[in-house]
Amino acid sequence: MKIGIVCYPTFGGSGVVATELGKALAKAGHQVHFITYSQPQRLDFFNENLYYHEVNIPSYPLFQYPPYESALSSEMVHVVLSAGLDLLHVHYAIPHASSAYLAKQILAQQGINIPVITTLHGTDITLVGKDSSYEPVVTFSINQSDGITAVSDSLKKDTYSHFNITKDIEVIPNFIDLDRFNRQKKDHFKLAICPNNEKLIVHTSNFRKVKRIDDVIMIFEKLRKLLPSKLLLVGDGPDRARIERLCKELDMLSDVRFLGKLDAIEEVLSVADLFLMPSESESFGLAALEALACEVPLITSNAGGLPELNIHGVTGFLSDVGDVEDMVKHAAFILDDENLPTFKENALARAKEFDVAKILPHYESYYERVLESS
Ligand code: GMT
Protein backbone atom coordinates (compact mmCIF):
# COMPACT_ATOMS: atom_id res chain seq x y z
CA MET A 1 0.00 0.00 0.00
CA LYS A 2 0.98 3.64 -0.41
CA ILE A 3 0.11 5.39 2.84
CA GLY A 4 0.23 9.07 3.78
CA ILE A 5 0.82 9.72 7.49
CA VAL A 6 0.04 13.10 9.05
CA CYS A 7 1.10 13.81 12.64
CA TYR A 8 2.79 16.25 15.00
CA PRO A 9 6.52 15.78 14.42
CA THR A 10 7.41 16.36 18.08
CA PHE A 11 8.41 14.25 21.11
CA GLY A 12 4.68 13.85 22.04
CA GLY A 13 3.14 10.40 22.19
CA SER A 14 0.91 10.77 19.13
CA GLY A 15 3.84 11.84 16.94
CA VAL A 16 5.99 9.00 18.27
CA VAL A 17 3.28 6.39 17.62
CA ALA A 18 2.64 7.77 14.10
CA THR A 19 6.36 7.76 13.27
CA GLU A 20 6.98 4.28 14.68
CA LEU A 21 3.93 3.00 12.80
CA GLY A 22 5.25 4.50 9.55
CA LYS A 23 8.66 2.94 10.14
CA ALA A 24 7.14 -0.48 10.82
CA LEU A 25 4.91 -0.23 7.73
CA ALA A 26 7.92 0.71 5.59
CA LYS A 27 9.86 -2.26 6.99
CA ALA A 28 6.91 -4.48 6.04
CA GLY A 29 7.22 -3.27 2.42
CA HIS A 30 4.61 -0.49 2.27
CA GLN A 31 5.47 2.92 0.86
CA VAL A 32 4.99 5.54 3.57
CA HIS A 33 4.80 9.30 3.01
CA PHE A 34 5.03 11.54 6.09
CA ILE A 35 3.33 14.92 5.67
CA THR A 36 4.37 17.19 8.57
CA TYR A 37 5.62 20.72 9.26
CA SER A 38 9.09 19.49 10.24
CA GLN A 39 11.09 16.28 10.25
CA PRO A 40 9.48 13.87 12.80
CA GLN A 41 11.76 13.35 15.84
CA ARG A 42 12.24 9.65 15.33
CA LEU A 43 12.61 9.78 11.52
CA ASP A 44 16.34 10.31 11.44
CA PHE A 45 17.57 7.58 9.08
CA PHE A 46 17.22 6.45 5.47
CA ASN A 47 14.79 3.78 4.26
CA GLU A 48 13.89 3.35 0.61
CA ASN A 49 10.17 3.07 1.48
CA LEU A 50 10.02 6.24 3.60
CA TYR A 51 9.33 9.70 2.19
CA TYR A 52 9.07 13.04 3.95
CA HIS A 53 7.01 15.99 2.64
CA GLU A 54 7.32 19.23 4.54
CA VAL A 55 4.26 21.45 4.81
CA ASN A 56 5.31 24.89 3.66
CA ILE A 57 3.51 27.67 5.56
CA PRO A 58 4.22 30.99 3.82
CA SER A 59 4.05 34.00 6.10
CA TYR A 60 2.36 37.26 5.17
CA PRO A 61 2.06 40.46 7.26
CA LEU A 62 -1.74 40.12 7.30
CA PHE A 63 -1.59 36.78 9.09
CA GLN A 64 -1.53 36.97 12.87
CA TYR A 65 -2.17 33.20 12.69
CA PRO A 66 -0.73 31.62 9.52
CA PRO A 67 -3.37 29.28 8.04
CA TYR A 68 -1.56 26.00 8.74
CA GLU A 69 -4.66 23.87 8.11
CA SER A 70 -4.99 25.20 4.56
CA ALA A 71 -1.31 24.60 3.83
CA LEU A 72 -1.62 21.08 5.26
CA SER A 73 -4.70 20.25 3.15
CA SER A 74 -2.94 21.55 0.05
CA GLU A 75 0.15 19.44 0.75
CA MET A 76 -2.07 16.38 1.26
CA VAL A 77 -3.65 17.02 -2.15
CA HIS A 78 -0.21 17.41 -3.79
CA VAL A 79 1.17 14.21 -2.23
CA VAL A 80 -1.93 12.11 -2.99
CA LEU A 81 -1.65 13.18 -6.64
CA SER A 82 2.12 12.95 -7.04
CA ALA A 83 2.69 9.72 -5.08
CA GLY A 84 -0.61 8.05 -5.95
CA LEU A 85 -1.47 7.36 -2.29
CA ASP A 86 -4.05 4.69 -1.44
CA LEU A 87 -5.05 6.26 1.88
CA LEU A 88 -4.35 9.04 4.36
CA HIS A 89 -3.85 8.14 8.01
CA VAL A 90 -3.99 11.19 10.28
CA HIS A 91 -2.91 11.08 13.93
CA TYR A 92 -4.51 13.45 16.48
CA ALA A 93 -7.86 14.86 15.42
CA ILE A 94 -7.02 18.57 15.66
CA PRO A 95 -6.52 19.90 13.02
CA HIS A 96 -5.45 16.86 11.03
CA ALA A 97 -8.91 15.28 10.60
CA SER A 98 -10.51 18.48 9.30
CA SER A 99 -7.57 19.23 6.99
CA ALA A 100 -7.86 15.69 5.62
CA TYR A 101 -11.60 16.16 5.09
CA LEU A 102 -10.91 19.27 3.00
CA ALA A 103 -8.21 17.47 0.97
CA LYS A 104 -10.63 14.59 0.40
CA GLN A 105 -13.30 16.99 -0.94
CA ILE A 106 -10.82 18.72 -3.27
CA LEU A 107 -9.66 15.36 -4.65
CA ALA A 108 -13.26 14.15 -5.05
CA GLN A 109 -13.83 17.09 -7.43
CA GLN A 110 -11.06 15.59 -9.56
CA GLY A 111 -12.67 12.14 -9.47
CA ILE A 112 -10.22 10.73 -6.90
CA ASN A 113 -11.46 8.94 -3.81
CA ILE A 114 -8.91 9.01 -0.99
CA PRO A 115 -9.99 7.17 2.17
CA VAL A 116 -9.10 8.96 5.43
CA ILE A 117 -8.40 7.19 8.71
CA THR A 118 -8.23 9.24 11.90
CA THR A 119 -6.45 7.89 14.98
CA LEU A 120 -7.53 9.49 18.24
CA HIS A 121 -4.73 9.75 20.79
CA GLY A 122 -6.03 11.34 23.98
CA THR A 123 -5.91 15.06 24.61
CA ASP A 124 -7.49 15.65 21.19
CA ILE A 125 -10.60 14.10 22.80
CA THR A 126 -10.32 14.38 26.57
CA LEU A 127 -8.92 17.91 26.85
CA VAL A 128 -8.50 20.13 23.81
CA GLY A 129 -11.03 18.68 21.36
CA LYS A 130 -14.05 18.91 23.63
CA ASP A 131 -13.51 22.63 24.21
CA SER A 132 -16.40 24.45 22.51
CA SER A 133 -13.86 26.37 20.38
CA TYR A 134 -13.07 23.12 18.55
CA GLU A 135 -15.89 20.65 19.31
CA PRO A 136 -18.14 21.17 16.25
CA VAL A 137 -15.21 20.78 13.83
CA VAL A 138 -13.82 17.77 15.72
CA THR A 139 -17.20 16.00 15.79
CA PHE A 140 -17.82 16.70 12.10
CA SER A 141 -14.39 15.66 10.88
CA ILE A 142 -14.29 12.46 12.97
CA ASN A 143 -17.70 11.50 11.57
CA GLN A 144 -16.48 12.24 8.03
CA SER A 145 -13.45 9.93 8.39
CA ASP A 146 -13.69 6.62 6.54
CA GLY A 147 -12.08 4.87 9.50
CA ILE A 148 -11.56 5.85 13.14
CA THR A 149 -9.20 4.20 15.60
CA ALA A 150 -8.54 4.88 19.28
CA VAL A 151 -5.51 3.76 21.29
CA SER A 152 -7.54 2.25 24.16
CA ASP A 153 -11.04 1.16 25.14
CA SER A 154 -11.13 4.00 27.60
CA LEU A 155 -10.47 6.57 24.86
CA LYS A 156 -13.15 4.98 22.69
CA LYS A 157 -15.67 5.36 25.54
CA ASP A 158 -14.55 8.95 26.21
CA THR A 159 -14.99 9.78 22.52
CA TYR A 160 -18.56 8.50 22.46
CA SER A 161 -19.38 10.32 25.68
CA HIS A 162 -17.86 13.71 24.73
CA PHE A 163 -18.88 13.82 21.04
CA ASN A 164 -21.86 12.77 18.97
CA ILE A 165 -20.01 10.13 16.95
CA THR A 166 -22.16 8.05 14.63
CA LYS A 167 -19.49 5.64 13.37
CA ASP A 168 -17.68 2.61 14.77
CA ILE A 169 -14.35 3.21 16.47
CA GLU A 170 -11.75 0.45 16.22
CA VAL A 171 -9.45 0.08 19.23
CA ILE A 172 -5.85 -0.59 18.21
CA PRO A 173 -3.54 -0.23 21.21
CA ASN A 174 -0.15 1.46 21.04
CA PHE A 175 2.88 -0.75 20.54
CA ILE A 176 6.59 -0.98 21.24
CA ASP A 177 9.68 -1.86 19.23
CA LEU A 178 11.45 -4.35 21.51
CA ASP A 179 14.59 -4.23 19.37
CA ARG A 180 15.06 -0.67 20.52
CA PHE A 181 13.41 -0.72 23.95
CA ASN A 182 15.09 -3.42 26.00
CA ARG A 183 17.17 -3.44 29.15
CA GLN A 184 20.74 -2.71 28.16
CA LYS A 185 23.77 -3.09 30.38
CA LYS A 186 24.61 0.44 31.52
CA ASP A 187 26.28 -0.22 34.88
CA HIS A 188 28.58 2.81 34.57
CA PHE A 189 25.55 5.06 34.15
CA LYS A 190 23.78 3.55 37.17
CA LEU A 191 26.94 3.93 39.26
CA ALA A 192 27.26 7.59 38.30
CA ILE A 193 23.70 8.39 39.39
CA CYS A 194 23.39 5.98 42.29
CA PRO A 195 26.94 5.66 43.71
CA ASN A 196 25.66 4.02 46.90
CA ASN A 197 23.38 1.55 45.16
CA GLU A 198 20.30 3.68 45.71
CA LYS A 199 17.08 2.71 43.92
CA LEU A 200 16.45 4.73 40.76
CA ILE A 201 13.01 6.19 40.07
CA VAL A 202 12.20 7.70 36.66
CA HIS A 203 9.43 9.91 35.31
CA THR A 204 9.24 11.10 31.70
CA SER A 205 6.64 13.48 30.33
CA ASN A 206 5.89 16.78 28.66
CA PHE A 207 5.59 18.47 32.10
CA ARG A 208 2.01 19.55 31.54
CA LYS A 209 -0.59 19.97 34.30
CA VAL A 210 -2.30 16.71 33.30
CA LYS A 211 0.86 14.76 34.30
CA ARG A 212 0.64 15.87 37.98
CA ILE A 213 4.39 16.27 38.42
CA ASP A 214 3.74 17.66 41.92
CA ASP A 215 2.56 14.15 42.81
CA VAL A 216 5.77 12.70 41.37
CA ILE A 217 7.75 14.99 43.68
CA MET A 218 5.57 14.27 46.73
CA ILE A 219 5.80 10.50 46.15
CA PHE A 220 9.56 10.70 45.87
CA GLU A 221 9.90 13.05 48.86
CA LYS A 222 8.18 10.42 51.04
CA LEU A 223 9.84 7.43 49.41
CA ARG A 224 13.40 8.68 49.86
CA LYS A 225 12.73 8.80 53.60
CA LEU A 226 11.86 5.08 53.50
CA LEU A 227 14.76 3.89 51.33
CA PRO A 228 17.84 5.43 49.69
CA SER A 229 16.74 6.50 46.22
CA LYS A 230 17.27 8.99 43.40
CA LEU A 231 14.80 10.52 40.96
CA LEU A 232 15.43 11.28 37.29
CA LEU A 233 12.98 13.60 35.52
CA VAL A 234 13.11 13.39 31.73
CA GLY A 235 11.37 15.78 29.34
CA ASP A 236 10.41 19.40 29.33
CA GLY A 237 7.28 21.54 29.36
CA PRO A 238 5.38 24.35 31.04
CA ASP A 239 5.64 23.01 34.63
CA ARG A 240 9.35 22.27 34.60
CA ALA A 241 10.68 25.56 36.04
CA ARG A 242 8.08 25.55 38.82
CA ILE A 243 8.88 21.94 39.71
CA GLU A 244 12.59 22.71 39.81
CA ARG A 245 11.83 25.55 42.27
CA LEU A 246 9.70 23.19 44.34
CA CYS A 247 12.56 20.68 44.57
CA LYS A 248 14.88 23.46 45.67
CA GLU A 249 12.42 24.60 48.37
CA LEU A 250 12.12 21.01 49.60
CA ASP A 251 15.91 20.69 49.59
CA MET A 252 15.74 17.72 47.23
CA LEU A 253 18.14 18.76 44.49
CA SER A 254 20.87 16.37 45.70
CA ASP A 255 18.52 13.45 44.96
CA VAL A 256 16.64 14.77 41.90
CA ARG A 257 18.07 15.39 38.44
CA PHE A 258 16.35 17.07 35.51
CA LEU A 259 17.62 15.64 32.22
CA GLY A 260 15.49 17.64 29.75
CA LYS A 261 14.46 16.17 26.42
CA LEU A 262 16.33 12.98 25.62
CA ASP A 263 16.37 10.92 22.44
CA ALA A 264 17.89 7.78 23.94
CA ILE A 265 15.29 7.34 26.67
CA GLU A 266 15.87 3.57 26.62
CA GLU A 267 19.34 4.15 28.13
CA VAL A 268 17.85 5.86 31.17
CA LEU A 269 15.10 3.26 31.50
CA SER A 270 17.75 0.53 31.36
CA VAL A 271 19.04 1.54 34.78
CA ALA A 272 15.69 2.40 36.37
CA ASP A 273 13.97 0.41 39.13
CA LEU A 274 10.57 2.10 39.06
CA PHE A 275 8.56 4.37 36.75
CA LEU A 276 6.03 6.92 38.03
CA MET A 277 2.98 8.07 36.05
CA PRO A 278 0.39 9.62 38.40
CA SER A 279 -1.47 11.38 35.53
CA GLU A 280 -4.85 13.05 35.87
CA SER A 281 -5.79 11.69 32.45
CA GLU A 282 -3.92 9.29 30.16
CA SER A 283 -5.50 7.58 27.17
CA PHE A 284 -2.81 4.90 26.96
CA GLY A 285 0.52 5.85 28.58
CA LEU A 286 3.11 5.12 25.90
CA ALA A 287 5.96 6.24 28.19
CA ALA A 288 4.84 3.59 30.70
CA LEU A 289 4.95 0.92 27.98
CA GLU A 290 8.49 2.00 27.10
CA ALA A 291 9.38 1.52 30.78
CA LEU A 292 7.81 -1.96 30.89
CA ALA A 293 9.83 -2.99 27.82
CA CYS A 294 13.00 -2.03 29.73
CA GLU A 295 11.86 -4.19 32.67
CA VAL A 296 10.78 -1.27 34.82
CA PRO A 297 7.62 -1.77 36.96
CA LEU A 298 5.02 0.97 37.23
CA ILE A 299 3.30 3.11 39.81
CA THR A 300 0.45 4.81 37.95
CA SER A 301 -2.88 6.39 38.60
CA ASN A 302 -5.96 4.49 37.44
CA ALA A 303 -6.92 7.25 34.99
CA GLY A 304 -8.11 6.58 31.43
CA GLY A 305 -6.42 3.68 29.66
CA LEU A 306 -3.77 3.00 32.33
CA PRO A 307 -5.65 -0.02 33.77
CA GLU A 308 -5.51 -1.55 30.26
CA LEU A 309 -1.70 -1.46 30.44
CA ASN A 310 -0.61 -1.68 34.06
CA ILE A 311 -1.85 -4.83 35.82
CA HIS A 312 -2.41 -4.17 39.53
CA GLY A 313 -0.06 -6.31 41.63
CA VAL A 314 1.64 -7.80 38.57
CA THR A 315 3.40 -5.13 36.51
CA GLY A 316 3.08 -2.54 39.27
CA PHE A 317 0.17 -0.88 41.04
CA LEU A 318 -2.66 1.54 40.26
CA SER A 319 -4.01 4.14 42.68
CA ASP A 320 -6.71 6.79 42.56
CA VAL A 321 -5.56 10.06 41.03
CA GLY A 322 -3.85 12.11 43.74
CA ASP A 323 -3.57 9.29 46.30
CA VAL A 324 0.11 9.91 46.99
CA GLU A 325 0.16 7.83 50.21
CA ASP A 326 -1.10 4.74 48.36
CA MET A 327 1.47 5.24 45.62
CA VAL A 328 4.30 5.53 48.17
CA LYS A 329 3.15 2.36 49.95
CA HIS A 330 3.10 0.41 46.69
CA ALA A 331 6.38 1.88 45.46
CA ALA A 332 8.14 0.73 48.64
CA PHE A 333 6.64 -2.75 48.19
CA ILE A 334 7.90 -3.05 44.60
CA LEU A 335 11.35 -1.75 45.50
CA ASP A 336 11.82 -4.34 48.23
CA ASP A 337 14.68 -6.58 47.02
CA GLU A 338 12.47 -9.64 47.59
CA ASN A 339 9.78 -8.34 45.20
CA LEU A 340 11.61 -6.32 42.57
CA PRO A 341 12.89 -9.19 40.36
CA THR A 342 9.36 -10.61 39.90
CA PHE A 343 7.92 -7.21 39.01
CA LYS A 344 10.74 -6.66 36.48
CA GLU A 345 10.08 -10.04 34.88
CA ASN A 346 6.33 -9.35 34.72
CA ALA A 347 6.99 -5.93 33.19
CA LEU A 348 8.84 -7.43 30.25
CA ALA A 349 6.24 -10.17 29.76
CA ARG A 350 3.50 -7.52 29.62
CA ALA A 351 5.45 -5.34 27.15
CA LYS A 352 5.78 -8.33 24.82
CA GLU A 353 1.98 -8.34 24.44
CA PHE A 354 2.32 -4.91 22.78
CA ASP A 355 5.18 -5.90 20.46
CA VAL A 356 4.95 -3.97 17.20
CA ALA A 357 5.00 -7.30 15.33
CA LYS A 358 1.69 -8.16 17.05
CA ILE A 359 -0.04 -4.79 16.63
CA LEU A 360 1.06 -3.89 13.08
CA PRO A 361 -1.17 -6.55 11.43
CA HIS A 362 -4.19 -4.93 13.15
CA TYR A 363 -3.45 -1.67 11.34
CA GLU A 364 -2.79 -3.45 8.04
CA SER A 365 -6.06 -5.39 8.16
CA TYR A 366 -7.96 -2.27 9.25
CA TYR A 367 -6.49 -0.38 6.27
CA GLU A 368 -7.65 -3.18 3.96
CA ARG A 369 -11.16 -3.15 5.45
CA VAL A 370 -11.45 0.62 5.02
CA LEU A 371 -10.12 0.45 1.44
CA GLU A 372 -12.63 -2.26 0.55
CA SER A 373 -15.59 -0.38 2.00
CA SER A 374 -14.86 3.10 0.65
O1 GMT B 1 1.09 12.55 26.85
C1 GMT B 1 0.79 13.59 26.27
O2 GMT B 1 0.25 14.53 26.84
C2 GMT B 1 1.05 13.69 24.78
C3 GMT B 1 -0.10 13.10 24.06
C4 GMT B 1 -0.02 13.32 22.57
O3 GMT B 1 -1.05 13.57 22.05
O4 GMT B 1 1.02 13.25 21.93
O5 GMT B 1 -0.15 11.70 24.35
C5 GMT B 1 -1.37 11.05 24.12
O6 GMT B 1 -1.15 10.08 23.10
C6 GMT B 1 -0.23 9.04 23.45
C7 GMT B 1 -0.03 8.15 22.24
O7 GMT B 1 -1.21 7.54 21.85
C8 GMT B 1 -0.78 8.28 24.66
O8 GMT B 1 0.11 7.24 25.03
C9 GMT B 1 -0.94 9.24 25.84
O9 GMT B 1 -1.54 8.54 26.92
C10 GMT B 1 -1.85 10.40 25.43
N1 GMT B 1 -1.85 11.41 26.50
C11 GMT B 1 -2.95 11.69 27.22
O10 GMT B 1 -4.01 11.12 27.08
C12 GMT B 1 -2.78 12.73 28.26
PDB file of N, CA and C and ligand atoms in Angstrom, residues 12-15 17 92 121-123 126 151 174 206 208 210-211 281-286, ligand 1:
ATOM      1  N   GLY A  12       5.965  14.305  21.463  1.00  0.00           N
ATOM      2  CA  GLY A  12       4.680  13.854  22.038  1.00  0.00           C
ATOM      3  C   GLY A  12       4.304  12.454  21.594  1.00  0.00           C
ATOM      4  N   GLY A  13       3.505  11.791  22.429  1.00  0.00           N
ATOM      5  CA  GLY A  13       3.142  10.396  22.194  1.00  0.00           C
ATOM      6  C   GLY A  13       2.502  10.142  20.836  1.00  0.00           C
ATOM      7  N   SER A  14       1.607  11.039  20.391  1.00  0.00           N
ATOM      8  CA  SER A  14       0.909  10.772  19.133  1.00  0.00           C
ATOM      9  C   SER A  14       1.884  10.802  17.960  1.00  0.00           C
ATOM     10  N   GLY A  15       2.839  11.735  18.006  1.00  0.00           N
ATOM     11  CA  GLY A  15       3.837  11.836  16.944  1.00  0.00           C
ATOM     12  C   GLY A  15       4.764  10.627  16.951  1.00  0.00           C
ATOM     13  N   VAL A  17       4.029   7.568  18.109  1.00  0.00           N
ATOM     14  CA  VAL A  17       3.278   6.390  17.621  1.00  0.00           C
ATOM     15  C   VAL A  17       3.152   6.442  16.093  1.00  0.00           C
ATOM     16  N   TYR A  92      -4.086  12.316  15.662  1.00  0.00           N
ATOM     17  CA  TYR A  92      -4.513  13.446  16.481  1.00  0.00           C
ATOM     18  C   TYR A  92      -5.533  14.236  15.661  1.00  0.00           C
ATOM     19  N   HIS A 121      -5.850  10.090  19.890  1.00  0.00           N
ATOM     20  CA  HIS A 121      -4.731   9.752  20.789  1.00  0.00           C
ATOM     21  C   HIS A 121      -4.971  10.093  22.252  1.00  0.00           C
ATOM     22  N   GLY A 122      -5.826  11.049  22.551  1.00  0.00           N
ATOM     23  CA  GLY A 122      -6.028  11.343  23.981  1.00  0.00           C
ATOM     24  C   GLY A 122      -6.486  12.758  24.196  1.00  0.00           C
ATOM     25  N   THR A 123      -5.525  13.681  24.282  1.00  0.00           N
ATOM     26  CA  THR A 123      -5.910  15.056  24.608  1.00  0.00           C
ATOM     27  C   THR A 123      -6.745  15.695  23.495  1.00  0.00           C
ATOM     28  N   THR A 126     -10.004  14.193  25.154  1.00  0.00           N
ATOM     29  CA  THR A 126     -10.323  14.382  26.571  1.00  0.00           C
ATOM     30  C   THR A 126     -10.097  15.806  27.060  1.00  0.00           C
ATOM     31  N   VAL A 151      -6.635   4.545  20.755  1.00  0.00           N
ATOM     32  CA  VAL A 151      -5.511   3.760  21.291  1.00  0.00           C
ATOM     33  C   VAL A 151      -5.872   2.947  22.543  1.00  0.00           C
ATOM     34  N   ASN A 174      -1.516   1.070  21.414  1.00  0.00           N
ATOM     35  CA  ASN A 174      -0.154   1.460  21.045  1.00  0.00           C
ATOM     36  C   ASN A 174       0.774   0.260  21.160  1.00  0.00           C
ATOM     37  N   ASN A 206       5.803  15.447  29.258  1.00  0.00           N
ATOM     38  CA  ASN A 206       5.895  16.782  28.665  1.00  0.00           C
ATOM     39  C   ASN A 206       5.640  17.873  29.717  1.00  0.00           C
ATOM     40  N   ARG A 208       3.251  18.767  31.580  1.00  0.00           N
ATOM     41  CA  ARG A 208       2.014  19.553  31.544  1.00  0.00           C
ATOM     42  C   ARG A 208       1.214  19.217  32.784  1.00  0.00           C
ATOM     43  N   VAL A 210      -1.625  18.000  33.302  1.00  0.00           N
ATOM     44  CA  VAL A 210      -2.301  16.708  33.297  1.00  0.00           C
ATOM     45  C   VAL A 210      -1.407  15.582  33.846  1.00  0.00           C
ATOM     46  N   LYS A 211      -0.086  15.793  33.840  1.00  0.00           N
ATOM     47  CA  LYS A 211       0.857  14.758  34.302  1.00  0.00           C
ATOM     48  C   LYS A 211       1.027  14.743  35.818  1.00  0.00           C
ATOM     49  N   SER A 281      -5.092  12.289  33.593  1.00  0.00           N
ATOM     50  CA  SER A 281      -5.786  11.690  32.453  1.00  0.00           C
ATOM     51  C   SER A 281      -4.701  11.121  31.547  1.00  0.00           C
ATOM     52  N   GLU A 282      -4.943   9.931  31.003  1.00  0.00           N
ATOM     53  CA  GLU A 282      -3.923   9.290  30.161  1.00  0.00           C
ATOM     54  C   GLU A 282      -4.642   8.257  29.305  1.00  0.00           C
ATOM     55  N   SER A 283      -4.713   8.508  28.006  1.00  0.00           N
ATOM     56  CA  SER A 283      -5.499   7.583  27.166  1.00  0.00           C
ATOM     57  C   SER A 283      -4.847   6.214  27.063  1.00  0.00           C
ATOM     58  N   PHE A 284      -3.526   6.170  27.069  1.00  0.00           N
ATOM     59  CA  PHE A 284      -2.814   4.899  26.958  1.00  0.00           C
ATOM     60  C   PHE A 284      -1.602   4.859  27.905  1.00  0.00           C
ATOM     61  N   GLY A 285      -0.691   5.827  27.742  1.00  0.00           N
ATOM     62  CA  GLY A 285       0.515   5.849  28.582  1.00  0.00           C
ATOM     63  C   GLY A 285       1.691   5.196  27.879  1.00  0.00           C
ATOM     64  N   LEU A 286       2.020   5.709  26.684  1.00  0.00           N
ATOM     65  CA  LEU A 286       3.106   5.123  25.901  1.00  0.00           C
ATOM     66  C   LEU A 286       4.434   5.099  26.673  1.00  0.00           C
TER      67      LEU A 286
HETATM   68  O1  GMT B   1       1.094  12.552  26.853  1.00  0.00           O
HETATM   69  C1  GMT B   1       0.787  13.586  26.271  1.00  0.00           C
HETATM   70  O2  GMT B   1       0.249  14.525  26.837  1.00  0.00           O
HETATM   71  C2  GMT B   1       1.055  13.692  24.783  1.00  0.00           C
HETATM   72  C3  GMT B   1      -0.099  13.096  24.064  1.00  0.00           C
HETATM   73  C4  GMT B   1      -0.016  13.316  22.574  1.00  0.00           C
HETATM   74  O3  GMT B   1      -1.054  13.574  22.049  1.00  0.00           O
HETATM   75  O4  GMT B   1       1.017  13.253  21.933  1.00  0.00           O
HETATM   76  O5  GMT B   1      -0.149  11.704  24.351  1.00  0.00           O
HETATM   77  C5  GMT B   1      -1.374  11.048  24.124  1.00  0.00           C
HETATM   78  O6  GMT B   1      -1.147  10.085  23.098  1.00  0.00           O
HETATM   79  C6  GMT B   1      -0.234   9.045  23.455  1.00  0.00           C
HETATM   80  C7  GMT B   1      -0.027   8.152  22.243  1.00  0.00           C
HETATM   81  O7  GMT B   1      -1.205   7.541  21.848  1.00  0.00           O
HETATM   82  C8  GMT B   1      -0.780   8.278  24.664  1.00  0.00           C
HETATM   83  O8  GMT B   1       0.110   7.241  25.027  1.00  0.00           O
HETATM   84  C9  GMT B   1      -0.938   9.244  25.840  1.00  0.00           C
HETATM   85  O9  GMT B   1      -1.536   8.537  26.916  1.00  0.00           O
HETATM   86  C10 GMT B   1      -1.847  10.400  25.432  1.00  0.00           C
HETATM   87  N1  GMT B   1      -1.845  11.408  26.503  1.00  0.00           N
HETATM   88  C11 GMT B   1      -2.949  11.689  27.225  1.00  0.00           C
HETATM   89  O10 GMT B   1      -4.009  11.115  27.077  1.00  0.00           O
HETATM   90  C12 GMT B   1      -2.779  12.725  28.259  1.00  0.00           C
END
